[in-house]
PDB file of C-alpha atoms in Angstrom:
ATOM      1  CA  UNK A   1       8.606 -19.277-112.092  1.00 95.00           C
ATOM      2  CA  UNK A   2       6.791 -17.614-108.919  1.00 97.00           C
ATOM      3  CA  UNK A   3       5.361 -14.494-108.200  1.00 98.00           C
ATOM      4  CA  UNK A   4       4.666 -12.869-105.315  1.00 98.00           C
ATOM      5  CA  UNK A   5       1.759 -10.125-104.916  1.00 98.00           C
ATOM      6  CA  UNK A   6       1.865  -7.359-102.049  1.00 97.00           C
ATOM      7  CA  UNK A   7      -0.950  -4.898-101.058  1.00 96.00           C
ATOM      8  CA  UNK A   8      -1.949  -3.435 -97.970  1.00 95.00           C
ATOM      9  CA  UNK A   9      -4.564  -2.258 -95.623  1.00 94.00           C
ATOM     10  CA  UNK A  10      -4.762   0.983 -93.927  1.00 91.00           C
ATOM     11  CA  UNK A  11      -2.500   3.993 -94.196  1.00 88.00           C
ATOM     12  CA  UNK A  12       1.393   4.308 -93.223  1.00 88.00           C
ATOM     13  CA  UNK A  13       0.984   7.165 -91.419  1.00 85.00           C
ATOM     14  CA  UNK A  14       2.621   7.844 -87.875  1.00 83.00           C
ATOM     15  CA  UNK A  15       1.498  11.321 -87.361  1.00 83.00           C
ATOM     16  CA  UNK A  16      -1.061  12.214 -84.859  1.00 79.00           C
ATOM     17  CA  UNK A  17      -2.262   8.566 -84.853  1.00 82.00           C
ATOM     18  CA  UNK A  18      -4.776   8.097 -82.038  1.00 83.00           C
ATOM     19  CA  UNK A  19      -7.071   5.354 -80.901  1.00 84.00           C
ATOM     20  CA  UNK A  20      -9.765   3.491 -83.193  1.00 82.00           C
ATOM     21  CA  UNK A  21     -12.171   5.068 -83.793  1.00 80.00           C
ATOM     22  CA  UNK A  22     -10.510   8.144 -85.002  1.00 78.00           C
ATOM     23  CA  UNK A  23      -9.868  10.691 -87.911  1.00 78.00           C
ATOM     24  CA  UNK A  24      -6.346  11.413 -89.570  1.00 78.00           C
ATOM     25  CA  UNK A  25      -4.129   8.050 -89.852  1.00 85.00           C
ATOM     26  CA  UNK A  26      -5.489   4.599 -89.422  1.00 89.00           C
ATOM     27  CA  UNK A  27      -4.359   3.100 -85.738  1.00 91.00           C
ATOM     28  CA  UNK A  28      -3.455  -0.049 -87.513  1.00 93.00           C
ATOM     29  CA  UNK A  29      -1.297  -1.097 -91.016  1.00 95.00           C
ATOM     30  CA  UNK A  30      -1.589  -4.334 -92.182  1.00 97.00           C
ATOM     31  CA  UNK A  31       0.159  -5.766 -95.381  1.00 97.00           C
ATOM     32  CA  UNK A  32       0.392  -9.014 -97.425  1.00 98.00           C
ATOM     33  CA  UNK A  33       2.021 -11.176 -99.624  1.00 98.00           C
ATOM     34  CA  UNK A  34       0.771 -14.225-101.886  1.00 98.00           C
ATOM     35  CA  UNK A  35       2.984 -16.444-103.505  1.00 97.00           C
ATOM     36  CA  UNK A  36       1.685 -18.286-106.400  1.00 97.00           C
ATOM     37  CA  UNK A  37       3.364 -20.449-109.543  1.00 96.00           C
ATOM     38  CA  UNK A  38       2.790 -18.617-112.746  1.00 97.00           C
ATOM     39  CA  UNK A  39       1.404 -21.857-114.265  1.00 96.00           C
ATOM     40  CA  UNK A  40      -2.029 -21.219-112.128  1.00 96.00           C
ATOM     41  CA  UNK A  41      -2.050 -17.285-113.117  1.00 97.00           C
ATOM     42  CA  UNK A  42      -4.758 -18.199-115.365  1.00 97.00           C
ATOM     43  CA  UNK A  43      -6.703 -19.971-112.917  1.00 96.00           C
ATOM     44  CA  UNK A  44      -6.294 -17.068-110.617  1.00 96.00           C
ATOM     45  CA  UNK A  45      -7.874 -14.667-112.496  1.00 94.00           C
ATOM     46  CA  UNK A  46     -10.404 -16.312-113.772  1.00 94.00           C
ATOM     47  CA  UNK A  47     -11.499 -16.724-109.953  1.00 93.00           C
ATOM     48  CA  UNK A  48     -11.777 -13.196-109.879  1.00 91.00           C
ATOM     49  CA  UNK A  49     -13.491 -12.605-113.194  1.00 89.00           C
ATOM     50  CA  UNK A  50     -16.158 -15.222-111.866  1.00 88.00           C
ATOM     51  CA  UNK A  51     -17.052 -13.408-108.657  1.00 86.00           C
ATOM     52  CA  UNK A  52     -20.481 -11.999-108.635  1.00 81.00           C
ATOM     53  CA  UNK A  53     -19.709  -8.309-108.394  1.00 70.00           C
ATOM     54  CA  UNK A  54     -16.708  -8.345-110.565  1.00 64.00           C
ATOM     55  CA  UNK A  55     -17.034  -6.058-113.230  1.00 58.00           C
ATOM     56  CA  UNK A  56     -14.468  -4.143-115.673  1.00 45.00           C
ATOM     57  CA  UNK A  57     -13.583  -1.835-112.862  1.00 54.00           C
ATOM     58  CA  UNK A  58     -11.979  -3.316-110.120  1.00 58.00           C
ATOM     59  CA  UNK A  59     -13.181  -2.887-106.591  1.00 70.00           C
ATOM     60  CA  UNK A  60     -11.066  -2.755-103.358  1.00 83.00           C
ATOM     61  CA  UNK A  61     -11.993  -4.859-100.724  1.00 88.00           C
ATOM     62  CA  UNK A  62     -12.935  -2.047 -98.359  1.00 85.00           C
ATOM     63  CA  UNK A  63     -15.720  -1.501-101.122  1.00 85.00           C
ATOM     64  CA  UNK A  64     -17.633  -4.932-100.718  1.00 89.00           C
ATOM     65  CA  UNK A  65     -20.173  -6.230 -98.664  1.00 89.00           C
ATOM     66  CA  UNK A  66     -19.635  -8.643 -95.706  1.00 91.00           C
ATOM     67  CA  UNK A  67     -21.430 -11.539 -97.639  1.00 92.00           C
ATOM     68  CA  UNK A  68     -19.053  -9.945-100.871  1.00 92.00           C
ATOM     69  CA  UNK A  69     -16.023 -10.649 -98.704  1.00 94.00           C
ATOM     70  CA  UNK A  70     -17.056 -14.017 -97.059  1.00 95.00           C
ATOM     71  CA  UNK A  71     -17.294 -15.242-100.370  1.00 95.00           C
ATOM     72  CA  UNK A  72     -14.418 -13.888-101.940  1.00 95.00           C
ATOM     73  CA  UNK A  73     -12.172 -15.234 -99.328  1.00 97.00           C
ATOM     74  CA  UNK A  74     -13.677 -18.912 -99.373  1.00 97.00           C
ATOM     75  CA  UNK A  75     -12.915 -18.306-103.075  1.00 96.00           C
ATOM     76  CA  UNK A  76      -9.217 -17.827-101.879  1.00 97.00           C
ATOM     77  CA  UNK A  77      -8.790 -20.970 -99.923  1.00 96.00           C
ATOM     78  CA  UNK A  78      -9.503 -23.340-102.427  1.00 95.00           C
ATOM     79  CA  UNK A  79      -7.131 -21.516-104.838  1.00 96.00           C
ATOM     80  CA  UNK A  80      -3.275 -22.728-105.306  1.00 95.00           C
ATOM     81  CA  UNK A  81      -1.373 -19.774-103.564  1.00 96.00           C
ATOM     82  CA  UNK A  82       0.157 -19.364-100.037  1.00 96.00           C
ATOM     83  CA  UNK A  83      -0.030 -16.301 -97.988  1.00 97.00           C
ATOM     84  CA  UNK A  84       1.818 -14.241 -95.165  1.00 98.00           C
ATOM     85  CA  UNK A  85       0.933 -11.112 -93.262  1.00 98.00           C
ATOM     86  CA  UNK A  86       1.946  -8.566 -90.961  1.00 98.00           C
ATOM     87  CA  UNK A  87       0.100  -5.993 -88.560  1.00 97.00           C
ATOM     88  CA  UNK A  88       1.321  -2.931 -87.096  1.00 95.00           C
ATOM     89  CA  UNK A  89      -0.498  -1.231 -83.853  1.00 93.00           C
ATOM     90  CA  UNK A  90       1.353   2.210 -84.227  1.00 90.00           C
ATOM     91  CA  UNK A  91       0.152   3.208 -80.767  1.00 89.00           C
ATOM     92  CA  UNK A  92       2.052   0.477 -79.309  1.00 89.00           C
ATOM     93  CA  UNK A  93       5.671   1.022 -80.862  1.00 84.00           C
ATOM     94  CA  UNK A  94       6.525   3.365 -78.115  1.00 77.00           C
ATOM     95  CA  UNK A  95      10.029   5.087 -78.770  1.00 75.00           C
ATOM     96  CA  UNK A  96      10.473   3.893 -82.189  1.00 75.00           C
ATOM     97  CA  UNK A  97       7.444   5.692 -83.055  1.00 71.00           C
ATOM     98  CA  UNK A  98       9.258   8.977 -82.822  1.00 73.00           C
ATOM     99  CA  UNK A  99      11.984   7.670 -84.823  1.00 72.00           C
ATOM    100  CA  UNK A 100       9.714   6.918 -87.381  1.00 72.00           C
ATOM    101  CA  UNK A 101       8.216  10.473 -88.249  1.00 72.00           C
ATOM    102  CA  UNK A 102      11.710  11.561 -89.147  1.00 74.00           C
ATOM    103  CA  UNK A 103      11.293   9.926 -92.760  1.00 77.00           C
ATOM    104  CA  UNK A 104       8.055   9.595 -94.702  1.00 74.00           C
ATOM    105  CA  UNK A 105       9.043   6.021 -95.357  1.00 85.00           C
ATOM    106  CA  UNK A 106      10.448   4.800 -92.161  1.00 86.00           C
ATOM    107  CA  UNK A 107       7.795   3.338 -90.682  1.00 90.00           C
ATOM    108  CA  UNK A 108       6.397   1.259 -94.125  1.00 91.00           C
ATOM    109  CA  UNK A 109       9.741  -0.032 -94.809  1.00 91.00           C
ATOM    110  CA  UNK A 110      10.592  -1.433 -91.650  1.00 91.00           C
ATOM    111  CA  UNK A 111       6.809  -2.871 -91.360  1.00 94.00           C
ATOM    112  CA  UNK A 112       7.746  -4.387 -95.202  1.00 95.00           C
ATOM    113  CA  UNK A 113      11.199  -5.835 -94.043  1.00 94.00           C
ATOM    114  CA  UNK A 114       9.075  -7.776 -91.600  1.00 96.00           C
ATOM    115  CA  UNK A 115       6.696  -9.100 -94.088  1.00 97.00           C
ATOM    116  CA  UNK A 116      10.001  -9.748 -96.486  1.00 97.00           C
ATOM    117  CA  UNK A 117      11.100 -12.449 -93.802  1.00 96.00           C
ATOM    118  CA  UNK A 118       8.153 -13.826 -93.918  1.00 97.00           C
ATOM    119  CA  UNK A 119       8.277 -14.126 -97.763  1.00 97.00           C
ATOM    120  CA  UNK A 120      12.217 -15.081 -97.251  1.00 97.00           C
ATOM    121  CA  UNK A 121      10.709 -17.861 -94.592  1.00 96.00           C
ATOM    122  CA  UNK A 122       7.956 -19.678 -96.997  1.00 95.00           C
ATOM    123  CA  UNK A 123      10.837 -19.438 -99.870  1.00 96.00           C
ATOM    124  CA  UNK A 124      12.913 -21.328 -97.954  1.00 95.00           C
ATOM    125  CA  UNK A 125      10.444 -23.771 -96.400  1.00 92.00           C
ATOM    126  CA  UNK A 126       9.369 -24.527-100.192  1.00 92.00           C
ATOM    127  CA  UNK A 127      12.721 -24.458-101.282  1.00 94.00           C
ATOM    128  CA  UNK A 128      12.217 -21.706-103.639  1.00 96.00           C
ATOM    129  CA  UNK A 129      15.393 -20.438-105.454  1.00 97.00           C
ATOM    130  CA  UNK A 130      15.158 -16.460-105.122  1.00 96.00           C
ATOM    131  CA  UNK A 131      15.915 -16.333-108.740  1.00 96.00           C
ATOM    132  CA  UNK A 132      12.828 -17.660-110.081  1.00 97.00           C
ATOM    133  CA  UNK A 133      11.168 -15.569-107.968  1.00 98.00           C
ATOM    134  CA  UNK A 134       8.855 -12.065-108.879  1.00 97.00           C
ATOM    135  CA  UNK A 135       7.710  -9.653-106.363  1.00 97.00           C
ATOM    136  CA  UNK A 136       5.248  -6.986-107.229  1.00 97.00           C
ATOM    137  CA  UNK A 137       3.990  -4.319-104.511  1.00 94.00           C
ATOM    138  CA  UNK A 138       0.825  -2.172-105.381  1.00 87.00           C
ATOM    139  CA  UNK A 139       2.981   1.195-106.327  1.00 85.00           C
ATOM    140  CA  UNK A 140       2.485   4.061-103.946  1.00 79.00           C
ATOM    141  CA  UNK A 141       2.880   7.592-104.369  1.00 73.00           C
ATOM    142  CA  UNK A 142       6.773   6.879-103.291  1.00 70.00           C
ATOM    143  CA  UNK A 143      10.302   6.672-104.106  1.00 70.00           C
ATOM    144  CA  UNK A 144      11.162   2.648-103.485  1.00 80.00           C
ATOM    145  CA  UNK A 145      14.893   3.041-103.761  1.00 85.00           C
ATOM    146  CA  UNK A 146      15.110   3.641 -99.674  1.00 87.00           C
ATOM    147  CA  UNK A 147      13.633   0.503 -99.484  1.00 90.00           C
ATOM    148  CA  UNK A 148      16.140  -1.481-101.529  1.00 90.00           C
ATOM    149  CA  UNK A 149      18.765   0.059-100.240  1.00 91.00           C
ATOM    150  CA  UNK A 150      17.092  -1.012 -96.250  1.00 90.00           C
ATOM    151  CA  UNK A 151      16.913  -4.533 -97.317  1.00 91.00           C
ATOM    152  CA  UNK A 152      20.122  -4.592 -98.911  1.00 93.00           C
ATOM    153  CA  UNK A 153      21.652  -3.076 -95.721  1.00 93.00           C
ATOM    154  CA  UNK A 154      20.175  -5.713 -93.451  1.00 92.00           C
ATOM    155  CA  UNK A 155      21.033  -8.542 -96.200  1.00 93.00           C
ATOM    156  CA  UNK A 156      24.527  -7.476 -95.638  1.00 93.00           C
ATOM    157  CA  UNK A 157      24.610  -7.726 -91.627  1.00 91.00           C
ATOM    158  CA  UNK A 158      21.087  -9.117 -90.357  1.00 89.00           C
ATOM    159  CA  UNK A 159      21.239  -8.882 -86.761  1.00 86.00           C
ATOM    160  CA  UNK A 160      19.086 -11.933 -85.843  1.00 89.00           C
ATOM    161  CA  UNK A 161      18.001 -15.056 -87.313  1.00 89.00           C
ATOM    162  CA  UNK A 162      14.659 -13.731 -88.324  1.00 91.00           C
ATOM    163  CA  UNK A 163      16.704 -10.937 -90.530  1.00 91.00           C
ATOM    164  CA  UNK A 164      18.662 -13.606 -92.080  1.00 94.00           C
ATOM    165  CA  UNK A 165      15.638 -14.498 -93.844  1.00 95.00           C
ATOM    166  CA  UNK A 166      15.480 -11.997 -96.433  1.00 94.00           C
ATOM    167  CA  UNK A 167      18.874 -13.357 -97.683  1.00 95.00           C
ATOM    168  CA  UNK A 168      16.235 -16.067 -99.184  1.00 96.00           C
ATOM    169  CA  UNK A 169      15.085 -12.732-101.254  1.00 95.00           C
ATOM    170  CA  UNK A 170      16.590 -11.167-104.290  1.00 95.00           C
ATOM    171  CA  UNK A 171      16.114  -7.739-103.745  1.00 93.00           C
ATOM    172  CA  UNK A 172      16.585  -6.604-107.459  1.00 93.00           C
ATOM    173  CA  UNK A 173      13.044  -8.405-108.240  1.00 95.00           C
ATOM    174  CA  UNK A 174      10.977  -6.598-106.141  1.00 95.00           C
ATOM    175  CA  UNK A 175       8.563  -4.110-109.130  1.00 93.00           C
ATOM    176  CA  UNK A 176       6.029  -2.000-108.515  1.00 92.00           C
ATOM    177  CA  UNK A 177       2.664  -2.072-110.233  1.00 91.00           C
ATOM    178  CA  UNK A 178      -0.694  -0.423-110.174  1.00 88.00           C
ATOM    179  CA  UNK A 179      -3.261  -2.697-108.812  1.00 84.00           C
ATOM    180  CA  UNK A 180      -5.608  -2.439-112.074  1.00 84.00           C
ATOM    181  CA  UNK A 181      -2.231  -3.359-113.749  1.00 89.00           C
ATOM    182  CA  UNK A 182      -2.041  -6.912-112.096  1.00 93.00           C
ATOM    183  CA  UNK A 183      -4.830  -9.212-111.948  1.00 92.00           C
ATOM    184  CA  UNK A 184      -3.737 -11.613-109.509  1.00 95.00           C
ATOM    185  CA  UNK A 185      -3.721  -8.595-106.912  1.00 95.00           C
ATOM    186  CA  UNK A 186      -7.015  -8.985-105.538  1.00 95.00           C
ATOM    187  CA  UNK A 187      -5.975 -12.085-103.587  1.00 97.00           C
ATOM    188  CA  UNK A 188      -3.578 -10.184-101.229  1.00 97.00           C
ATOM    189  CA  UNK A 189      -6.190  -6.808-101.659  1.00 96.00           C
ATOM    190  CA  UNK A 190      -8.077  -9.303-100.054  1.00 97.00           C
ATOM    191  CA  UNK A 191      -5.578 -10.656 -97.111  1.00 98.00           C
ATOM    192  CA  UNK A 192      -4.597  -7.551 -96.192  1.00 97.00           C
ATOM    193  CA  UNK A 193      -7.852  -6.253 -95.741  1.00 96.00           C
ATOM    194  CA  UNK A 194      -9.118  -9.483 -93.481  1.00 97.00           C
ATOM    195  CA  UNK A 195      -5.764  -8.705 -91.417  1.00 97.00           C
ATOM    196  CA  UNK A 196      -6.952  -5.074 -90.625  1.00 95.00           C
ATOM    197  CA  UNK A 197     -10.902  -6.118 -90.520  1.00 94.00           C
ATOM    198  CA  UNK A 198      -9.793  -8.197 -87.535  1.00 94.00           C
ATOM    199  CA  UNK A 199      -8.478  -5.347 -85.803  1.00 91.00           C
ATOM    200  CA  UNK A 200      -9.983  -2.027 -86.941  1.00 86.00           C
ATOM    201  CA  UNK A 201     -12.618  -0.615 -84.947  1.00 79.00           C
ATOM    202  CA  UNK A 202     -14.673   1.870 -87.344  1.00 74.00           C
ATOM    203  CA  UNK A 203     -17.370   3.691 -85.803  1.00 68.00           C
ATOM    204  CA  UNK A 204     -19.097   3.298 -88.810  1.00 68.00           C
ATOM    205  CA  UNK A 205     -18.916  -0.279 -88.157  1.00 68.00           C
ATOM    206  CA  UNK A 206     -20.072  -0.012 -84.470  1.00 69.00           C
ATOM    207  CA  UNK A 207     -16.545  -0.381 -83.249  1.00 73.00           C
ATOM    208  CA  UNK A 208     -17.156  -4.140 -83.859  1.00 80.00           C
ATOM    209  CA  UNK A 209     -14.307  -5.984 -85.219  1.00 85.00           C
ATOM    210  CA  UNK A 210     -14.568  -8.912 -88.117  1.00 89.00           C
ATOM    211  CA  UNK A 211     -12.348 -12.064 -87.313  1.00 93.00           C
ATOM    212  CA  UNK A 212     -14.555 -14.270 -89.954  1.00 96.00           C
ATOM    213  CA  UNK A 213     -12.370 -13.587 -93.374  1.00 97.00           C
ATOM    214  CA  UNK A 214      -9.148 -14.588 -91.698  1.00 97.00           C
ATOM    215  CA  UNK A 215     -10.598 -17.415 -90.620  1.00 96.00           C
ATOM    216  CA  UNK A 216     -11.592 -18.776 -93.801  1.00 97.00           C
ATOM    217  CA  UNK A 217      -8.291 -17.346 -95.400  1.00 97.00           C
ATOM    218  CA  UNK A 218      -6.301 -19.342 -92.839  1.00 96.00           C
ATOM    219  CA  UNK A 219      -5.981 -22.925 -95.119  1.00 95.00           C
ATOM    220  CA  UNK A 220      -3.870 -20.676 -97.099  1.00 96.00           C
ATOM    221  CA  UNK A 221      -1.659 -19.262 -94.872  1.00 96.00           C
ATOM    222  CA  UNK A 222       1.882 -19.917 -93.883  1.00 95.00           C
ATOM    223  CA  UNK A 223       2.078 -22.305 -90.711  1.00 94.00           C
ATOM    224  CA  UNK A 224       4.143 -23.750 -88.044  1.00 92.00           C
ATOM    225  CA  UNK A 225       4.617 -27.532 -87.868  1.00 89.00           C
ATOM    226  CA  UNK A 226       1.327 -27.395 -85.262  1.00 90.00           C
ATOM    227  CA  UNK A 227      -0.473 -25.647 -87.821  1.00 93.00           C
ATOM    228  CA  UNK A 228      -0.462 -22.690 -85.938  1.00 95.00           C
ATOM    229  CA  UNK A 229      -0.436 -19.458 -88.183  1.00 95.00           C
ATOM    230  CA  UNK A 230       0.730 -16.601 -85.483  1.00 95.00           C
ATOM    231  CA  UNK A 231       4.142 -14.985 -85.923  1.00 93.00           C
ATOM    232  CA  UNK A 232       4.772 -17.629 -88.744  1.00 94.00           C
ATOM    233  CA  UNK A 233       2.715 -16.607 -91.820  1.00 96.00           C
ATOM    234  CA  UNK A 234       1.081 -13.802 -89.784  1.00 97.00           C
ATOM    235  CA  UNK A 235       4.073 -11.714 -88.204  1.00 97.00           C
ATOM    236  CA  UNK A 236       2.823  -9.923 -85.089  1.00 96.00           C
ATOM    237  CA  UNK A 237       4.639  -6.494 -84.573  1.00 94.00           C
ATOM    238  CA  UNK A 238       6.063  -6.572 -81.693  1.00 86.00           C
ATOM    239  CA  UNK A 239       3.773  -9.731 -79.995  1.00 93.00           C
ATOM    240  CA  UNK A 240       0.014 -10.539 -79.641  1.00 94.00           C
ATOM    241  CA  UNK A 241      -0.055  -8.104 -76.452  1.00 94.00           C
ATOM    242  CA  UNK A 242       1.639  -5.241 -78.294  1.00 92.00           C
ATOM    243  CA  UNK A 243      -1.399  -5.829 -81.600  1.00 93.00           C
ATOM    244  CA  UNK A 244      -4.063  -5.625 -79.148  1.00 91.00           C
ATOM    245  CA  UNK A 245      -5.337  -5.925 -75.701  1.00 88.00           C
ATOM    246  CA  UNK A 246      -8.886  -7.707 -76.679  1.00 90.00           C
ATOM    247  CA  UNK A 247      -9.178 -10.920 -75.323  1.00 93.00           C
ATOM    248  CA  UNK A 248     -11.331 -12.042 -77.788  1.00 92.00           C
ATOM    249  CA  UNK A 249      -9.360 -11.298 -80.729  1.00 93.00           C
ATOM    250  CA  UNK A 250      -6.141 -12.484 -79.127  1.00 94.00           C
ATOM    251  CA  UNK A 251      -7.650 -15.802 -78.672  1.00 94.00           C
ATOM    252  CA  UNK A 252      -8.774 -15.957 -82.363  1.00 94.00           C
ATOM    253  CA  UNK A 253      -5.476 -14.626 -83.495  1.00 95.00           C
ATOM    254  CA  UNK A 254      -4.058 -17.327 -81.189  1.00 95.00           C
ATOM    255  CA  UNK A 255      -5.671 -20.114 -82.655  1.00 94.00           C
ATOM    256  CA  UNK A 256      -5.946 -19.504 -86.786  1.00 95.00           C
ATOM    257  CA  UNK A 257      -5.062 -23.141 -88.209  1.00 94.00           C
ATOM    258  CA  UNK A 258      -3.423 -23.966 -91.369  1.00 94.00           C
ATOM    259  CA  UNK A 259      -5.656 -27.294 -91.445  1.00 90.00           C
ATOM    260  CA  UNK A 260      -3.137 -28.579 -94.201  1.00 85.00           C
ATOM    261  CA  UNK A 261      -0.493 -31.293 -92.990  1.00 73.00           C
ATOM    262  CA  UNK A 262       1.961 -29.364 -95.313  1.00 69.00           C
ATOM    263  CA  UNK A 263       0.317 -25.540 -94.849  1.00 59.00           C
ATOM    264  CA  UNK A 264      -0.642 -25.411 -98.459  1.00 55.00           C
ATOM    265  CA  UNK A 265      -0.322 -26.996-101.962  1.00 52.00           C
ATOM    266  CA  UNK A 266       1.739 -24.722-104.248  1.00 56.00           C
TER     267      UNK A 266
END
């Protein structure tokens, strides 16, 4: 049996979004998924209950240190799982972004049907069966029966091959769970919160942005054949351009490497 872990990183909210740095709702969303057997659960958590600042309250990610983080993430790519992501620059989804204030949960179910075919892609490269298959989100202040029924809609009639991925998905395993609830959480706590790292710009931070987790997350993340992590086990909404316009960061985002010849040992 496999589970699957989702958390995220910002906030879902498209109303009066502005530029980083800014008040009111983050400019960027980030979420992400690990897949892991059950049979290493143990091993999981006991990675976390060794980390230096663990303790029997559970921190978020956006609580630690750098060093905290560095660590915690080299942690991560030595452990058994595999990992996808997606980002979100709200300020770039132009006339969708209107559509999506009609509905509180628009916007974070369409940004979790992308991350879903990114689940449904590294099921299928692994030849997971979607029955044997768990997935737990981090439960939110929010009814999850609009989701279902959004997945099972595009299930139905997916309008592109990407879509057709979430057939690879059973949609009546997807749970909800409070984060202190699940131990094996912190992992994607963790991925989700490199994702937005490498793109937030906090002025409490300088405006600086931090590529260094997702780089040593990266052995653990879904690849292409070249190794190449973009748009494969980190979905870019729409493209690299549309995520940001930083040169620097596209060319880090560019070149994350899965160094594994077979992205990563389940």
């Amino acid at each position: 049996m496999f589970t699957v872990v989702i958390d995220e990183s910002g906030d879902p909210g498209v109303v009066g979004v502005q530029a980083d740095p800014s008040f009111g709702p983050s400019q960027y969303f980030t979420m992400c998924a690990t897949l892991f057997r059950e049979d290493n659960r143990t091993l999981i958590e006991e990675a976390y209950s060794n980390l230096p600042w663990n303790s029997s309250k559970r921190k978020h990610a956006k609580h630690l240190g750098h060093f905290d983080k560095v660590h915690a993430c080299k942690i991560i790519s030595e452990l058994p799982v595999a990992m996808v992501g997606v980002v979100s620059n709200k300020l770039t989804l132009g006339n969708y972004l209107a559509a999506a204030k009609q509905t509180p949960t628009h916007f974070y179910n369409k940004v979790t049907h992308y991350l879903l075919e990114r689940v449904g892609a590294l099921l299928g490269a692994y030849s997971i069966p979607k029955e044997s298959v768990r997935i737990v989100f981090e439960a939110r202040e929010q009814q999850y029966s609009s989701l279902l029924f959004y997945i099972e809609r595009i299930q139905d009639t997916p309008l592109n091959p990407n879509a057709r991925l979430l057939r690879n998905i059973d949609r009546f395993s997807i749970t909800t769970i409070k984060k202190s609830d699940e131990p094996c959480m912190w992992v994607s706590d963790i991925g989700a919160h490199a994702i937005f790292c490498l793109l937030r710009r906090d002025a409490k931070m300088h405006c600086v942005t931090e590529g260094r987790y997702l780089r040593e997350l990266s052995p653990r993340f879904f690849a292409k054949r070249n190794g190449l992590i973009a748009d494969a086990g980190l979905k870019l909404i729409q493209s690299l351009d549309d995520v940001t316009s930083d040169q620097e960061t596209k060319s880090l985002i560019a070149l994350l490497r899965n160094p594994h010849k077979e992205y990563c040992k389940l």
